[in-house]
Short mmCIF file of C-alpha atoms in Angstrom, two decimals:
data_model
loop_
_atom_site.label_atom_id
_atom_site.label_comp_id
_atom_site.label_asym_id
_atom_site.label_seq_id
_atom_site.Cartn_x
_atom_site.Cartn_y
_atom_site.Cartn_z
CA GLY P 14 27.56 -35.27 -7.93
CA GLY P 15 30.33 -36.65 -5.06
CA ALA P 16 29.58 -36.60 -1.70
CA GLY P 17 31.80 -33.40 -1.13
CA ALA P 18 29.08 -31.42 -3.20
CA GLN P 19 26.28 -31.80 -0.59
CA ALA P 20 25.66 -29.21 2.42
CA PRO P 21 26.57 -30.66 5.95
CA GLU P 22 23.09 -31.48 7.68
CA GLY P 23 23.89 -28.62 10.17
CA ALA P 24 24.00 -25.88 7.39
CA ASP P 25 20.67 -27.08 6.20
CA ALA P 26 19.21 -26.86 9.31
CA LYS P 27 20.28 -23.32 9.71
CA VAL P 28 19.29 -22.50 6.14
CA GLN P 29 15.73 -23.96 7.18
CA GLN P 30 15.61 -22.02 10.66
CA SER P 31 16.71 -18.91 8.66
CA ARG P 32 13.82 -19.14 6.21
CA GLN P 33 11.27 -20.06 9.04
CA VAL P 34 12.24 -17.11 10.87
CA ALA P 35 12.31 -14.50 8.01
CA PHE P 36 9.17 -15.79 7.01
CA ALA P 37 7.49 -15.48 10.17
CA LEU P 38 8.81 -11.65 9.99
CA PHE P 39 7.72 -11.28 6.65
CA LEU P 40 3.97 -12.82 7.45
CA GLY P 41 4.28 -10.16 10.72
CA LEU P 42 5.17 -7.34 8.88
CA LEU P 43 2.39 -8.07 6.34
CA ILE P 44 -0.41 -8.96 8.83
CA ASP P 45 0.80 -5.50 10.27
CA GLY P 46 1.16 -3.56 7.29
CA VAL P 47 -2.45 -4.01 6.10
CA PRO P 48 -4.16 -2.34 9.15
CA GLU P 49 -1.16 0.08 9.16
CA GLY P 50 -2.15 1.19 5.70
CA VAL P 51 -5.79 1.49 6.46
CA LEU P 52 -4.73 3.59 9.44
CA MET P 53 -2.45 6.11 7.49
CA GLY P 54 -5.01 6.57 5.17
CA PHE P 55 -7.47 7.67 8.03
CA LEU P 56 -4.92 9.86 9.32
CA ALA P 57 -4.09 11.66 6.24
CA ALA P 58 -7.95 12.16 5.38
CA ASP P 59 -7.91 14.03 8.47
CA GLY P 60 -4.61 16.05 7.71
CA HIS P 61 -3.32 14.09 11.06
CA LEU P 62 -0.51 11.97 9.16
CA THR P 63 2.43 13.49 10.69
CA PRO P 64 6.32 13.37 9.40
CA VAL P 65 6.97 12.02 13.42
CA LEU P 66 4.37 8.93 12.86
CA VAL P 67 6.01 7.94 9.34
CA ILE P 68 9.35 8.08 10.60
CA SER P 69 7.78 5.92 14.17
CA LEU P 70 6.48 3.58 11.37
CA LEU P 71 9.84 3.62 9.31
CA VAL P 72 12.03 2.90 12.61
CA SER P 73 9.71 0.14 13.98
CA ASN P 74 9.34 -1.76 10.60
CA PHE P 75 12.84 -1.35 9.29
CA PRO P 76 14.87 -3.78 11.70
CA GLU P 77 12.20 -6.26 11.11
CA ALA P 78 12.46 -5.98 7.44
CA PHE P 79 16.43 -5.69 7.21
CA SER P 80 16.60 -9.01 9.46
CA ALA P 81 13.92 -10.66 7.70
CA SER P 82 15.55 -9.88 4.41
CA SER P 83 19.14 -11.27 5.55
CA LEU P 84 17.66 -14.11 6.79
CA LEU P 85 15.75 -14.83 3.55
CA VAL P 86 19.26 -14.41 1.85
CA LEU P 87 21.14 -16.63 4.15
CA GLY P 88 17.89 -18.81 3.43
CA GLN P 89 19.15 -18.99 -0.04
CA LEU P 90 16.42 -17.20 -1.48
CA ARG P 91 17.50 -15.25 -4.48
CA VAL P 92 17.68 -11.19 -4.00
CA SER P 93 15.22 -10.52 -6.65
CA VAL P 94 12.79 -12.89 -4.86
CA VAL P 95 13.62 -10.86 -1.62
CA PHE P 96 13.46 -7.53 -3.39
CA GLY P 97 10.06 -8.48 -5.02
CA MET P 98 8.45 -9.31 -1.58
CA TRP P 99 9.16 -6.58 -0.18
CA THR P 100 8.11 -4.13 -3.19
CA MET P 101 4.98 -5.66 -3.05
CA LEU P 102 4.37 -4.98 0.53
CA CYS P 103 5.13 -1.52 0.22
CA LEU P 104 2.99 -0.91 -2.72
CA LEU P 105 0.33 -2.92 -0.62
CA THR P 106 0.59 -0.51 2.34
CA GLY P 107 0.81 2.58 0.16
CA SER P 108 -2.03 1.57 -1.89
CA LEU P 109 -4.17 0.73 0.96
CA ALA P 110 -3.37 4.18 2.46
CA GLY P 111 -4.44 5.80 -0.64
CA ILE P 112 -7.70 3.73 -1.00
CA SER P 113 -9.00 4.32 2.69
CA CYS P 114 -8.18 7.90 2.47
CA LYS P 115 -9.99 8.10 -0.36
CA LEU P 116 -13.10 6.05 0.73
CA LEU P 117 -13.39 7.81 3.93
CA LEU P 118 -13.31 10.93 2.17
CA MET P 119 -16.01 9.92 -0.43
CA ALA P 120 -18.37 8.86 2.33
CA PHE P 121 -17.57 11.82 4.63
CA PRO P 122 -16.83 14.77 2.30
CA LYS P 123 -16.93 16.99 5.00
CA TYR P 124 -14.68 15.63 7.01
CA ALA P 125 -11.49 17.32 5.50
CA GLU P 126 -13.06 20.52 6.65
CA GLY P 127 -13.27 19.78 10.38
CA ALA P 128 -16.45 17.79 10.26
CA LYS P 129 -16.94 15.16 13.20
CA LEU P 130 -16.99 11.43 12.15
CA PRO P 131 -20.07 9.33 13.31
CA MET P 132 -19.36 7.11 16.81
CA SER P 133 -19.28 3.97 14.78
CA VAL P 134 -16.61 5.17 12.14
CA LEU P 135 -14.38 6.05 14.82
CA MET P 136 -14.86 3.11 16.75
CA CYS P 137 -13.89 1.30 13.55
CA ILE P 138 -10.63 3.69 13.33
CA ALA P 139 -9.79 2.75 17.00
CA GLY P 140 -10.47 -0.93 16.08
CA VAL P 141 -7.74 -0.90 13.29
CA GLU P 142 -5.25 1.14 15.59
CA GLY P 143 -5.76 -1.36 18.16
CA PHE P 144 -5.39 -4.58 15.64
CA THR P 145 -2.16 -2.49 14.06
CA THR P 146 -0.47 -2.47 17.48
CA GLY P 147 -1.38 -5.82 18.56
CA ALA P 148 -0.02 -7.47 15.43
CA MET P 149 3.43 -5.55 16.11
CA LEU P 150 3.26 -6.75 19.34
CA ALA P 151 2.09 -10.47 18.27
CA CYS P 152 5.11 -10.48 16.05
CA ILE P 153 7.68 -9.29 18.64
CA ALA P 154 6.56 -11.82 21.10
CA ALA P 155 6.18 -14.64 18.75
CA VAL P 156 9.14 -14.38 16.84
CA CYS P 157 11.53 -11.84 17.62
CA ILE P 158 12.20 -12.14 21.58
CA PRO P 159 12.38 -16.14 21.09
CA GLU P 160 14.73 -15.40 18.21
CA ALA P 161 16.90 -12.97 20.31
CA LEU P 162 17.19 -15.26 23.02
CA ALA P 163 17.76 -18.43 20.78
CA ARG P 164 20.72 -16.53 19.15
CA ALA P 165 21.96 -15.08 22.59
CA GLY P 166 25.65 -15.73 22.75
CA LYS P 167 25.87 -17.73 19.61
CA ASP P 168 26.07 -15.54 16.47
CA GLY P 169 27.53 -12.53 18.35
CA ALA P 170 26.72 -9.92 20.46
CA LEU P 171 22.72 -10.05 21.74
CA CYS P 172 22.46 -5.89 20.73
CA LEU P 173 23.22 -7.14 17.02
CA SER P 174 20.44 -10.33 16.83
CA THR P 175 17.62 -10.17 14.72
CA GLY P 176 15.24 -10.14 17.43
CA PHE P 177 16.53 -7.47 19.51
CA LEU P 178 16.95 -5.07 16.45
CA CYS P 179 13.56 -5.52 15.78
CA THR P 180 12.20 -5.04 19.43
CA GLY P 181 14.74 -2.00 20.04
CA GLY P 182 13.14 -0.39 16.67
CA PHE P 183 9.24 -0.89 17.69
CA LEU P 184 10.30 0.37 21.29
CA LEU P 185 12.22 3.58 19.63
CA ALA P 186 9.05 4.13 17.48
CA VAL P 187 6.94 4.18 20.33
CA LEU P 188 9.21 6.38 22.09
CA LEU P 189 9.09 8.83 19.26
CA LYS P 190 5.50 8.69 18.87
CA ALA P 191 4.88 9.47 22.63
CA THR P 192 7.49 12.34 23.11
CA LEU P 193 7.07 14.16 19.53
CA GLY P 194 3.50 13.13 19.04
#
């Protein structure tokens, strides 16, 4: 183990910074994914889980996931670990969607036939929807925008930075949802 085998201190700091940003993005997607899965289940129970919504969720989450994955690999995590993290998150979100749909239909079987839900359940659904939106905005404000500003002019074009892509994906998803329903 000669001195030439060690990475320069700046490289270690970049690896550590990449890991921190990547784990913050992953945590943001995890916090966002839980209520998102529940919301998808509620919408599926009502027959309102539209392809536009699914595409909007994909468009808003993909840049964050792609950026976080790239940063985790830059942070020297094994590809199998990174793949396992995203697989677990996808399975968790999908499972929550299925479970929440099933539970809502078990509690209110006539809901699938067009019956109205009690106001308390509607308020709960609205709360979940608000929490989902808030989690995504918090992740963008706390991680993506500062990361875009920190990398601006350092690692290439601003439009290719992690934060810019994540924020752009979110705004595109909002535009899709607003214009196409």
